Short mmCIF file of C-alpha atoms in Angstrom, two decimals:
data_model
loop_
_atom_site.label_atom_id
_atom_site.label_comp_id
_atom_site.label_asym_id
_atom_site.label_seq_id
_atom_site.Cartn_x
_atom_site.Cartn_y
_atom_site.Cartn_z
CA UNK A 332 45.20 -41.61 12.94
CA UNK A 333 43.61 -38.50 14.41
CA UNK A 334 39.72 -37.55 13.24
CA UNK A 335 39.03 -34.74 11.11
CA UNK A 336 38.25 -31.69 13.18
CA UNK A 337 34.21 -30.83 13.18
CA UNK A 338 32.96 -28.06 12.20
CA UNK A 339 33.52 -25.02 9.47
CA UNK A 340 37.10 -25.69 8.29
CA UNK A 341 39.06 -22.26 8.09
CA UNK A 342 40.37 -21.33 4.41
CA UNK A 343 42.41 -18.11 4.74
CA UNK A 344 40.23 -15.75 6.85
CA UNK A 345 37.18 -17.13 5.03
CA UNK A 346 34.44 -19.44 6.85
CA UNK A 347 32.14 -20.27 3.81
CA UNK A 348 29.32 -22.17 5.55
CA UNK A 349 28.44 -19.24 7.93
CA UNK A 350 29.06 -16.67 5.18
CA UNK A 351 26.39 -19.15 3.55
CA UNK A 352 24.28 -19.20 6.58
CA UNK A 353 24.01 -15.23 6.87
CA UNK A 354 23.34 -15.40 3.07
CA UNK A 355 20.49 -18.03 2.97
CA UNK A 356 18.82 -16.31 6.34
CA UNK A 357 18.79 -12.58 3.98
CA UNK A 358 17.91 -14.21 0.84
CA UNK A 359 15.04 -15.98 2.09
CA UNK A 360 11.85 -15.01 0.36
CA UNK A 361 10.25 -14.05 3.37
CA UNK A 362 13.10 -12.10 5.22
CA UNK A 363 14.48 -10.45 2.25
CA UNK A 364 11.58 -7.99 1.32
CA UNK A 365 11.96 -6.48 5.00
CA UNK A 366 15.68 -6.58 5.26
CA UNK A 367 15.19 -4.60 1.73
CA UNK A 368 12.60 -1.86 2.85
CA UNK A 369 14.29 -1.01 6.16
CA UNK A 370 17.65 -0.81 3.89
CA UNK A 371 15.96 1.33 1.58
CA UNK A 372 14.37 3.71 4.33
CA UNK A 373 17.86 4.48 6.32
CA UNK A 374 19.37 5.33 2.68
CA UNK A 375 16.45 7.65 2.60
CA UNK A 376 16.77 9.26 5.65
CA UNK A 377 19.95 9.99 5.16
CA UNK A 378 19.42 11.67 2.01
CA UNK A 379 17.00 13.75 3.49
CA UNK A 380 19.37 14.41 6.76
CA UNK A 381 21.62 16.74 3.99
CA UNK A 382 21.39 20.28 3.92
CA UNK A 383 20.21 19.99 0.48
CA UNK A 384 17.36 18.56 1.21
CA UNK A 385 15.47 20.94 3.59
CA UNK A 386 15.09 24.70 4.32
CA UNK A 387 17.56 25.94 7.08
CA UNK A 388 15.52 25.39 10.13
CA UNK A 389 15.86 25.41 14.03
CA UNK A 390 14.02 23.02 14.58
CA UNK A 391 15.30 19.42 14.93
CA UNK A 392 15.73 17.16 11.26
CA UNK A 393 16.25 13.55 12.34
CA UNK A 394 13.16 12.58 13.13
CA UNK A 395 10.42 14.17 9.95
CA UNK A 396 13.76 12.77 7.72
CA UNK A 397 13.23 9.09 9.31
CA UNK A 398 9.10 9.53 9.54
CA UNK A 399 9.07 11.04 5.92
CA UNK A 400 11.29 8.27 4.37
CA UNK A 401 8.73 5.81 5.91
CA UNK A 402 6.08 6.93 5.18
CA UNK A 403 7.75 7.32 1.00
CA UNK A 404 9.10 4.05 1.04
CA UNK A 405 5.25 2.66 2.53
CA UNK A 406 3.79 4.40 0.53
CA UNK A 407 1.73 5.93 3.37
CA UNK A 408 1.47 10.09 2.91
CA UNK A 409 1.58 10.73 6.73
CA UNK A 410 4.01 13.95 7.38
CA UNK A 411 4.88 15.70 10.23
CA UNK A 412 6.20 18.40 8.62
CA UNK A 413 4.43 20.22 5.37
CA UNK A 414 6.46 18.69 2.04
CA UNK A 415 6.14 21.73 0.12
CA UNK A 416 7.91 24.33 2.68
CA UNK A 417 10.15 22.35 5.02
CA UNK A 418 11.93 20.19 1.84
CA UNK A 419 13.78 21.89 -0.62
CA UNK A 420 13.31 20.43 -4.29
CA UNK A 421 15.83 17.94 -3.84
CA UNK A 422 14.60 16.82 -1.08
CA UNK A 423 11.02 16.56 -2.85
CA UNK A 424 13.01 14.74 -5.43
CA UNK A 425 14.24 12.28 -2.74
CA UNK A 426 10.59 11.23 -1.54
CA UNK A 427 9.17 11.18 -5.42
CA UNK A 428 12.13 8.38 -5.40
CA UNK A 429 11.23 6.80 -2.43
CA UNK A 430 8.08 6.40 -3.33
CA UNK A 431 8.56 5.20 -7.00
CA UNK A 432 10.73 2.61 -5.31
CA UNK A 433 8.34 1.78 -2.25
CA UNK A 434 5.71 1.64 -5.13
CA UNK A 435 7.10 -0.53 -7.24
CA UNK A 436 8.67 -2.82 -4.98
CA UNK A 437 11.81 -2.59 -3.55
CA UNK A 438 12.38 -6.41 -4.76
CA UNK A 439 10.44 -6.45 -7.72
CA UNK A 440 13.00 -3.57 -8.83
CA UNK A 441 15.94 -5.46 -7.71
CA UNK A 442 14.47 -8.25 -9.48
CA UNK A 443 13.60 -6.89 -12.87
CA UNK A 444 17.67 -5.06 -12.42
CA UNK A 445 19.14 -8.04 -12.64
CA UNK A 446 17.53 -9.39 -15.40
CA UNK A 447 18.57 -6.39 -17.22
CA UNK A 448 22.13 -7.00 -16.33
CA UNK A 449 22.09 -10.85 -16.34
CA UNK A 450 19.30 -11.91 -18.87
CA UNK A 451 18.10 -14.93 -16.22
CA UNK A 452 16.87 -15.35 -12.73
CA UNK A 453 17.92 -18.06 -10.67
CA UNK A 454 15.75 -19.87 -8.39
CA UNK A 455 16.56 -18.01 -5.56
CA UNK A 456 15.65 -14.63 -7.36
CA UNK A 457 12.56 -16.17 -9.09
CA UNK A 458 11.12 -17.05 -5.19
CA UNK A 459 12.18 -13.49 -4.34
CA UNK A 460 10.41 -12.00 -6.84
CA UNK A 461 7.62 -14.40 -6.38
CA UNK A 462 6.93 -13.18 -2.85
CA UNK A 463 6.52 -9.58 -3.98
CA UNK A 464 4.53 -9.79 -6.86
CA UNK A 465 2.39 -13.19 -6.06
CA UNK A 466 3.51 -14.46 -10.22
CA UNK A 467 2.27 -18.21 -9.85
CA UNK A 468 4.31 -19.34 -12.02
CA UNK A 469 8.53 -19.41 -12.04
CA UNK A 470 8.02 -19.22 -15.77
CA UNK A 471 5.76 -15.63 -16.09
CA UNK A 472 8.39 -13.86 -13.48
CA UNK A 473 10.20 -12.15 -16.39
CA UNK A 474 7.61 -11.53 -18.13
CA UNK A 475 5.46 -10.15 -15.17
CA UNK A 476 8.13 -8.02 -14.44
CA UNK A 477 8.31 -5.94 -17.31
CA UNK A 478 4.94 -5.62 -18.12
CA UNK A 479 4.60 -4.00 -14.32
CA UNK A 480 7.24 -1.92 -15.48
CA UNK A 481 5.26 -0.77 -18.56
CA UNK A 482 2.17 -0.58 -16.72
CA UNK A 483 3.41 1.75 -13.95
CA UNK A 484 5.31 3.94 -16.94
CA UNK A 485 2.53 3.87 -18.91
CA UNK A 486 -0.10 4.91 -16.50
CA UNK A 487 2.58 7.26 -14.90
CA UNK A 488 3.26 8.91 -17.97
CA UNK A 489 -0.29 9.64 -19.27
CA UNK A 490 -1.73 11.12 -16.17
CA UNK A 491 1.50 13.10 -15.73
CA UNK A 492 0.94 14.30 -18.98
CA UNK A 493 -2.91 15.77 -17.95
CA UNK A 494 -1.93 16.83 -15.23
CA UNK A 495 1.04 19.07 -16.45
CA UNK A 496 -0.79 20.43 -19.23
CA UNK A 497 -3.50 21.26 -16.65
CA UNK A 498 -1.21 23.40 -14.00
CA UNK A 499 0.47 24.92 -16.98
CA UNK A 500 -2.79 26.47 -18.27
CA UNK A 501 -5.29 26.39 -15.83
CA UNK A 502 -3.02 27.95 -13.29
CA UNK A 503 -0.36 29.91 -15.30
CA UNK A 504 2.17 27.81 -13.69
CA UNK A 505 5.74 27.79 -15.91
CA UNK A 506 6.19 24.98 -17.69
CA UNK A 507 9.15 23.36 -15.67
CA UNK A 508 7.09 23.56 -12.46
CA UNK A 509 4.13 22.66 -14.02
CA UNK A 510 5.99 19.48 -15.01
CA UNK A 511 7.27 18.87 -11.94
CA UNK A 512 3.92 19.46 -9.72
CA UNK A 513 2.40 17.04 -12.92
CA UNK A 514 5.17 13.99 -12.68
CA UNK A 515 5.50 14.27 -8.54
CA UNK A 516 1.29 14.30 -8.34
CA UNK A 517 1.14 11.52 -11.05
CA UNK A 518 3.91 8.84 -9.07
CA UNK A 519 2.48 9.99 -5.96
CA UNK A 520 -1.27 8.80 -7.44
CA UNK A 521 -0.51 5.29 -9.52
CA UNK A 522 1.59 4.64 -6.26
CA UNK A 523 -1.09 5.27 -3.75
CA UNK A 524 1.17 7.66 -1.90
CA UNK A 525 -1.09 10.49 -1.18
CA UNK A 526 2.29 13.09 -0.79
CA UNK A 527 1.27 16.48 -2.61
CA UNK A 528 3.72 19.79 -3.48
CA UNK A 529 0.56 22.16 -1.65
CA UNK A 530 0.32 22.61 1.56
CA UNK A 531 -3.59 22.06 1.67
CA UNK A 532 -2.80 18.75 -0.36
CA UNK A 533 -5.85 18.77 -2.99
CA UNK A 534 -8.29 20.78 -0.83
CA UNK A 535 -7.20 24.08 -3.01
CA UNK A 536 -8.11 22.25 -6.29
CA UNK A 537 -11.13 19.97 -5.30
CA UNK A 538 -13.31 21.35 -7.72
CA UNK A 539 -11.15 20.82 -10.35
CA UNK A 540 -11.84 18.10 -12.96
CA UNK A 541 -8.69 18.00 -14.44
CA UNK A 542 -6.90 17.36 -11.59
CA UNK A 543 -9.33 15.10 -9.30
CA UNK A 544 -10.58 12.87 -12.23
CA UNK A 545 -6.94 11.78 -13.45
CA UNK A 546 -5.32 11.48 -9.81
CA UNK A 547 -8.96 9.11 -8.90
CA UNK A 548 -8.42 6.87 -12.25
CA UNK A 549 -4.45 6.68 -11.32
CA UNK A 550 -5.35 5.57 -7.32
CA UNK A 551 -7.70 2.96 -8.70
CA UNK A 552 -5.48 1.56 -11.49
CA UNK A 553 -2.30 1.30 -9.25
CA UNK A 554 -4.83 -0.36 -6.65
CA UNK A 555 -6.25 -2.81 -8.82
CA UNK A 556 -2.50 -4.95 -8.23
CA UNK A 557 -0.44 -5.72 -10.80
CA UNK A 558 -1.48 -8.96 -11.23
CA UNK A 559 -5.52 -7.96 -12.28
CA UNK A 560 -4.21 -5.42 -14.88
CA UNK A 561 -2.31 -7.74 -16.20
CA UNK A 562 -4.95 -10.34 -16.56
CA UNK A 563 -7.38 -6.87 -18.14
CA UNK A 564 -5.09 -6.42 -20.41
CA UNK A 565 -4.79 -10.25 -21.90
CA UNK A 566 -8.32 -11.12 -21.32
CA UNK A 567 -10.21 -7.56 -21.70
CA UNK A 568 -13.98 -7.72 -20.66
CA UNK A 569 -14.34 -11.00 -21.54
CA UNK A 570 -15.64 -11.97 -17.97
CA UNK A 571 -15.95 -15.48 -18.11
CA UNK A 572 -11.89 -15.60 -19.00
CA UNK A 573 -11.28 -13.83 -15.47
CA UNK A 574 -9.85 -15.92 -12.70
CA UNK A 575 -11.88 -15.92 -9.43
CA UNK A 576 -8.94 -13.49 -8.07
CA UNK A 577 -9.54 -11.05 -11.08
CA UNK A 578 -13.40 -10.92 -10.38
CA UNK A 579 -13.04 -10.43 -6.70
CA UNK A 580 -10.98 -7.61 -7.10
CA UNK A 581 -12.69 -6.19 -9.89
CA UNK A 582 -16.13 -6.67 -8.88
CA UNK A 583 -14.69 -5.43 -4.76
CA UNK A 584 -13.55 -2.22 -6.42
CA UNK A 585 -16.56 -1.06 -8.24
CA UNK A 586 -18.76 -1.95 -5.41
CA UNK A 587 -16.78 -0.20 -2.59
CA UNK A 588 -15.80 2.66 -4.73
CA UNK A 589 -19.88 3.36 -5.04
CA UNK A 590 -20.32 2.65 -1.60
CA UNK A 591 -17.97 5.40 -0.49
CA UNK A 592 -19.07 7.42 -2.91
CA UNK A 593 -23.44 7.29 -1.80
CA UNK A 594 -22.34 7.49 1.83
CA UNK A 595 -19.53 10.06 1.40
CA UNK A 596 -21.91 12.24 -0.62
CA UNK A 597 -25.32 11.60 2.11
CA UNK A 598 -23.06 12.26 4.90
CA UNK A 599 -21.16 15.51 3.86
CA UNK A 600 -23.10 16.89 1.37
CA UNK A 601 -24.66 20.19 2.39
CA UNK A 602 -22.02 20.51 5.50
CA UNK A 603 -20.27 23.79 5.21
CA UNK A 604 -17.29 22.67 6.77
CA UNK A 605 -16.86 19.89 4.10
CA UNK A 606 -18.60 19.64 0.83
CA UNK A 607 -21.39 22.48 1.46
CA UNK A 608 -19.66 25.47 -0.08
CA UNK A 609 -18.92 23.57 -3.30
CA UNK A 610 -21.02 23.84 -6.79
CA UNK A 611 -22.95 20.72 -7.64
CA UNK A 612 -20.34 19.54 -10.02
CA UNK A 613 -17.65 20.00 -7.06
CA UNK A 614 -19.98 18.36 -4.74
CA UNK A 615 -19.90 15.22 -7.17
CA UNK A 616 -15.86 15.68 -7.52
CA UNK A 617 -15.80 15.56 -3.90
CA UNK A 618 -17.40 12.66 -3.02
CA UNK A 619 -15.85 10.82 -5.91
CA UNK A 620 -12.43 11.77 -4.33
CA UNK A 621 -13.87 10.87 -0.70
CA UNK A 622 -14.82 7.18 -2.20
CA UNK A 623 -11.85 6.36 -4.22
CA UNK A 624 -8.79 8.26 -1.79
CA UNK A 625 -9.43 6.12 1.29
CA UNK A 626 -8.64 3.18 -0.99
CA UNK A 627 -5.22 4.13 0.63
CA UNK A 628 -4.27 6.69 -1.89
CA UNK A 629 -4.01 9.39 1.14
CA UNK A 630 -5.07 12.42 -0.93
CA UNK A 631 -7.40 14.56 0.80
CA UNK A 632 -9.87 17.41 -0.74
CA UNK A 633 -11.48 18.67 2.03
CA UNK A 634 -10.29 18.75 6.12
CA UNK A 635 -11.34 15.03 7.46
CA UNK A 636 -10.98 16.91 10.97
CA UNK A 637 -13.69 18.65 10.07
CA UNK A 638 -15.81 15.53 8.50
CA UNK A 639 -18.17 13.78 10.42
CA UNK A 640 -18.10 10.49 12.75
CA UNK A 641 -20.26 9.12 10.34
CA UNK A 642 -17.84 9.54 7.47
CA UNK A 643 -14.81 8.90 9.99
CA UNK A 644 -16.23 5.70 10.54
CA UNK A 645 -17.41 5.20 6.46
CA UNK A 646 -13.50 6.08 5.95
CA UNK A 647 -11.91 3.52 8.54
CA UNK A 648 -13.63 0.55 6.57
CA UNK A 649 -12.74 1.57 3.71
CA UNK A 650 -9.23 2.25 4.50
CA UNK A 651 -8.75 -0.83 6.61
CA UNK A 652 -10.06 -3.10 3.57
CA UNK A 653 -7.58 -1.33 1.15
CA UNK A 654 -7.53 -2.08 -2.45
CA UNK A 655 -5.88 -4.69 -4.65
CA UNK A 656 -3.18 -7.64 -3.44
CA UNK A 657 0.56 -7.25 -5.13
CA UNK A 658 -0.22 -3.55 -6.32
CA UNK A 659 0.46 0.14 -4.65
CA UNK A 660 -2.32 -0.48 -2.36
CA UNK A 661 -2.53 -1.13 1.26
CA UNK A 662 -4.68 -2.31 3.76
CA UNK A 663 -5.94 -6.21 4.13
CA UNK A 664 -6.80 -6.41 0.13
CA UNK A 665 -10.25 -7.17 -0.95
CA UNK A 666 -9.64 -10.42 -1.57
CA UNK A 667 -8.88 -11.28 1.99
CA UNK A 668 -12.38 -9.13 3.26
CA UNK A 669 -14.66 -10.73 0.11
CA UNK A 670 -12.74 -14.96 0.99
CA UNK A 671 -14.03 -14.00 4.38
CA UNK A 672 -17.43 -12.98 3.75
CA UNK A 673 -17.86 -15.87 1.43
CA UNK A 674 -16.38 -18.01 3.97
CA UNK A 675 -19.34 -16.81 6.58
CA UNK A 676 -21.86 -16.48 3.92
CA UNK A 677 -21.20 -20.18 3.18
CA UNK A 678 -21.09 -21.04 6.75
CA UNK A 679 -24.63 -19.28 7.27
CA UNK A 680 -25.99 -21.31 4.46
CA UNK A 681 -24.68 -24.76 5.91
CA UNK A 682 -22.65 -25.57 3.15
CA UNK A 683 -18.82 -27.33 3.88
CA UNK A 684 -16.99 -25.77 0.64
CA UNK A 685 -16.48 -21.86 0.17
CA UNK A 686 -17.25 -21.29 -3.65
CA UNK A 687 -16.98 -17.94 -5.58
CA UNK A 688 -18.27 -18.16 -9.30
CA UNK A 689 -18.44 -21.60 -9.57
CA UNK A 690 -14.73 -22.72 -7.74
CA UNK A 691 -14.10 -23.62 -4.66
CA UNK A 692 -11.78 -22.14 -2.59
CA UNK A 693 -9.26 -24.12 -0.75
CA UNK A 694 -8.78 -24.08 3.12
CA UNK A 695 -5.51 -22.81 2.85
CA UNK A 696 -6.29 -19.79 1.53
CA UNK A 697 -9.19 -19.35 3.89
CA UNK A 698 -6.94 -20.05 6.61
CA UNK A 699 -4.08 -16.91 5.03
CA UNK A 700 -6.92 -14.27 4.42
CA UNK A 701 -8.26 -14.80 8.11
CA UNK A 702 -4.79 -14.78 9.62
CA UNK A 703 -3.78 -11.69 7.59
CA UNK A 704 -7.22 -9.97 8.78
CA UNK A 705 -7.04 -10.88 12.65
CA UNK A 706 -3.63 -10.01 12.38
CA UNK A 707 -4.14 -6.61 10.74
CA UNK A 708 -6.82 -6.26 13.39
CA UNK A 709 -4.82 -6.92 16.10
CA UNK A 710 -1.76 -4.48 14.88
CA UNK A 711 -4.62 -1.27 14.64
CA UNK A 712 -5.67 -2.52 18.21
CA UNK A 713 -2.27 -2.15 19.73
CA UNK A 714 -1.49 1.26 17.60
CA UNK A 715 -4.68 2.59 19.13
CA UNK A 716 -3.87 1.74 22.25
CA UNK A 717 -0.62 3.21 23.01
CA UNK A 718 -1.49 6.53 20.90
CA UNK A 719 -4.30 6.71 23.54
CA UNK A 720 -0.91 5.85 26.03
CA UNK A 721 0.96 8.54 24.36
CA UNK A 722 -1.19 11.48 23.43
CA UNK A 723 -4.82 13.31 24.90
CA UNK A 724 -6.49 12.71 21.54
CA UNK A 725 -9.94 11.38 21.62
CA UNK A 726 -10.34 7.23 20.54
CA UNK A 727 -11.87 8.23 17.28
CA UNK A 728 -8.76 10.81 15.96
CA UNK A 729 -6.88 8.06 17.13
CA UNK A 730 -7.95 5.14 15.16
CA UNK A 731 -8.47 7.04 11.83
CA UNK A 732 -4.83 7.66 12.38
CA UNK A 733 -3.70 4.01 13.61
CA UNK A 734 -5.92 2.50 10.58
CA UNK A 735 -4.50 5.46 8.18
CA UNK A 736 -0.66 3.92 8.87
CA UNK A 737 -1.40 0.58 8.85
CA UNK A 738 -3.38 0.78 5.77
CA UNK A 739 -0.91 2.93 3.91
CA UNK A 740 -3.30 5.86 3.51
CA UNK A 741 -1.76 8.62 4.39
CA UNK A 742 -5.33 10.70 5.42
CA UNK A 743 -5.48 12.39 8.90
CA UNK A 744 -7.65 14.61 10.84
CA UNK A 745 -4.81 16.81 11.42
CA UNK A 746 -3.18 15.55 14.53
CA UNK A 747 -0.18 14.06 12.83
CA UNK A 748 1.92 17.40 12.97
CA UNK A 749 1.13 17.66 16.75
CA UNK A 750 2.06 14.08 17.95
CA UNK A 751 5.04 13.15 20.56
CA UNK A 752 8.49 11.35 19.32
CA UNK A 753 6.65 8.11 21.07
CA UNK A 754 3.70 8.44 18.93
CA UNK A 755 5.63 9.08 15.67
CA UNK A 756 7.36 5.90 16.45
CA UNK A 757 4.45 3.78 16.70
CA UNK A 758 2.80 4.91 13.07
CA UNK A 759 6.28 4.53 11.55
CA UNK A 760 6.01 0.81 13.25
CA UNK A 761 1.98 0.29 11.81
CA UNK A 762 3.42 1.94 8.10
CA UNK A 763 5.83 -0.53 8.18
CA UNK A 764 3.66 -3.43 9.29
CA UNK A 765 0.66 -2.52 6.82
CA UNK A 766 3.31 -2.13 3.88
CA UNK A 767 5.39 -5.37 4.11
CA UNK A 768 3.51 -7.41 7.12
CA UNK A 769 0.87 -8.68 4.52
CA UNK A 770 3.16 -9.79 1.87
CA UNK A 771 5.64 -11.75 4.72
CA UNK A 772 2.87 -13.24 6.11
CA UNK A 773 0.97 -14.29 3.21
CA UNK A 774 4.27 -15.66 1.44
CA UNK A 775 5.63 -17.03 5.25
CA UNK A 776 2.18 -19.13 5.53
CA UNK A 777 2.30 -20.26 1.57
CA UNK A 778 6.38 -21.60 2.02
CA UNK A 779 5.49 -23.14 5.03
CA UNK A 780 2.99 -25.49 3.83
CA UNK A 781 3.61 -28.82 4.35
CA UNK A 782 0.63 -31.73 3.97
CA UNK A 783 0.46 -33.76 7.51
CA UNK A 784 1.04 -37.53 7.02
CA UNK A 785 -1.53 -38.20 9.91
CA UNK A 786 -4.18 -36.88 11.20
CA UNK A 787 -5.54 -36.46 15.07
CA UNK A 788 -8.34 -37.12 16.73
CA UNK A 789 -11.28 -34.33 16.06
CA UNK A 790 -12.83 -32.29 18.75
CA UNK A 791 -15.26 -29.79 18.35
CA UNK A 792 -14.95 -26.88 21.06
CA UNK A 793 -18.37 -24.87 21.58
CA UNK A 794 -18.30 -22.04 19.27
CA UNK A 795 -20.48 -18.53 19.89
#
């Protein structure tokens, strides 16, 4: 009797176990949130490649469509080419999608569409979702879900609201473009996208309180993450109910957000080329808006190319720290900088175990937050270095712009509209990095723990 052939066994023209093979390798927590964003960024393009999307131009479209949907989808802000002239309103309409999308997560939306349509997750889509918005739980995914989806309306909404109100009257605007400059300036805010309809971005209306104050309070909320408002909004102020994740964050915010503002302010404040023509009141709005918009939000109200190295330098921290984990913000997170400096802190002070308000964090996560920090250091190195390969600009213009795209900022000192094809390609590379890198690698070390059944004999190299 002959053996059964090995191998797939053909049905028809259907081979089920490598259709299964190429569906397991996409649906894979880690690989699927990639696979999604670069999906999501060639639709983009596309859109943007149609006539209707830009003025008729000479010059060539392929390349600010492909930068501009990156930078949307990332949630970034860089351009090469000014929003408000080169795209036509649909084209504006395009990125405001692109970056609601990029915002709220291309998976999380995916996610929270099929329960619409289904009513339940499967495991599959539950570890999806999981990797996107950290939920600890399978059993809060729904639930986390649609409150993000209420948050980010909610927050949306109101400052969209301000804001329209605010263009309509303080600026004589008609209503239908004050709506529109009041919705695209709200997403573009909650969603730390930094994109504006003016060509000066905010520097025409830094003085203004009803524009700076609401976009500020919409950067920090979407930077907070989804998972600390959520937490706010079941446990209020009641401090001693936050988790240690919830306090980091909260606590991180307040105290960088008043750090950028003191040095912003002591750095730029009677500079003419910055903050030294403003009133006293825009002086304050100014260095309120230079604290809270290198929190990745990528708005700008004055010219950074004009700022100092001091508050260059001020800026690169603060941008490379970035705000909130599984929220619109970029950047490290907080919580990976303030682990660290616990971690060292604790290490300084000869004590084994890293604790934060009385709980001790595990190795494992000590051992995620450094890897996602040398590795975010590493990724600004290499940026840096071939901009300095591909361009004459000077080290510093360079890394505020490496640090800007890997952080999801969006801020330049005006060299982004001058740079080569080469160099374009390399900050749509760190944009892309900074924007999913942090959640693959965090979820990637987190699926691939396993305990070791043995355990080898210690050495102890010579450290320092």
């Amino acid at each position: 009797m002959a053996a059964p052939p090995s191998g797939p066994v053909r049905v028809g023209t259907d081979i089920r176990p490598r259709d299964s093979r190429i569906r397991r390798l996409l649906l894979h927590p880690v690989r699927s949130v990639p696979v999604a964003f670069l999906a999501v960024i060639m639709l983009g393009a596309g859109l943007l490649l149609l006539p209707a999307s830009h003025y008729p131009t000479d010059s060539d479209v392929a390349m600010p469509a492909l930068f501009t949907s990156v930078s949307a989808v990332c949630v970034t802000g860089l351009i090469t080419v000014d929003t408000a002239t080169f795209w036509t309103p649909f084209g504006q309409a395009v990125i405001l999608g692109l970056i609601q999308v990029g915002g709220f997560g291309i998976m999380t939306l995916a996610t929270l569409l099929a329960l619409l349509v289904r009513k339940n997750l499967g495991l599959r889509g539950q570890l999806v979702a999981q990797s996107e918005t950290h939920t600890l739980n399978f059993g809060d995914v729904r639930t986390v879900l649609v409150r993000v989806a209420r948050i980010m309306a909610t927050v949306e909404g109101s400052t969209a609201v301000v804001l329209t109100l605010r263009f309509w009257i303080g600026y004589d605007a008609n209503p239908a473009t004050a709506l529109w400059h009041g919705i695209f300036h709200a997403v573009s805010a909650f969603n730390n996208a930094g994109f504006s309809l003016y060509s000066d971005n905010l520097v025409g209306v830094a003085e203004d309180p009803w524009i700076i104050i609401p976009i500020c309070a919409a950067v920090v909320t979407g930077g907070l993450g989804f998972p600390v408002l959520i937490a706010l909004m079941r446990d209020g102020f009641r401090i001693k109910a936050w988790t240690v994740h919830v306090r980091l964050t909260v606590f991180g915010t307040l105290i960088l957000l008043a750090a950028g503002f003191v040095l912003f302010a002591a750095f730029e404040w009677n500079r003419p080329e910055t903050l030294g023509s403003f009133s006293t009141g825009g002086k304050f709005l100014g260095a309120l808006a230079g604290g809270v918009f290198p929190r990745t939000a990528g708005f700008n109200s004055i010219d950074y190319g004009a700022a100092t190295p001091e508050t260059l330098m001020v800026t690169n921290i603060l941008m490379f720290i970035g705000g909130g984990s599984a929220g619109t913000a970029g950047g490290i997170k907080i919580t990976t900088f303030l682990i660290l400096g616990f971690a060292i802190w604790n290490e300084v002070r000869g004590r084994e175990q890293v604790t934060i308000a009385h709980r001790s964090i595990s190795s494992s996560a000590q051992r995620q937050a450094l890897s996602v920090a040398l590795l975010g250091v590493a990724a600004v190195i290499a940026g840096t270095l071939l901009l300095l390969i591909f361009t004459d600009y000077s080290l510093e213009k360079v890394l505020f712009e490496s640090i800007s795209a890997f952080a999801t900022v969006g801020v330049s000192t005006g060299i982004t509209y001058h740079l080569p094809a080469s160099a374009e390609w390399v900050l749509m590379a760190l944009m892309f990095i900074g924007r999913i890198g942090t959640i693959t690698v965090a979820s990637a070390l987190a699926l691939s723990a396993h305990p070791r059944l043995y355990q080898l004999p210690e050495e102890r190299p010579i450290i320092g």
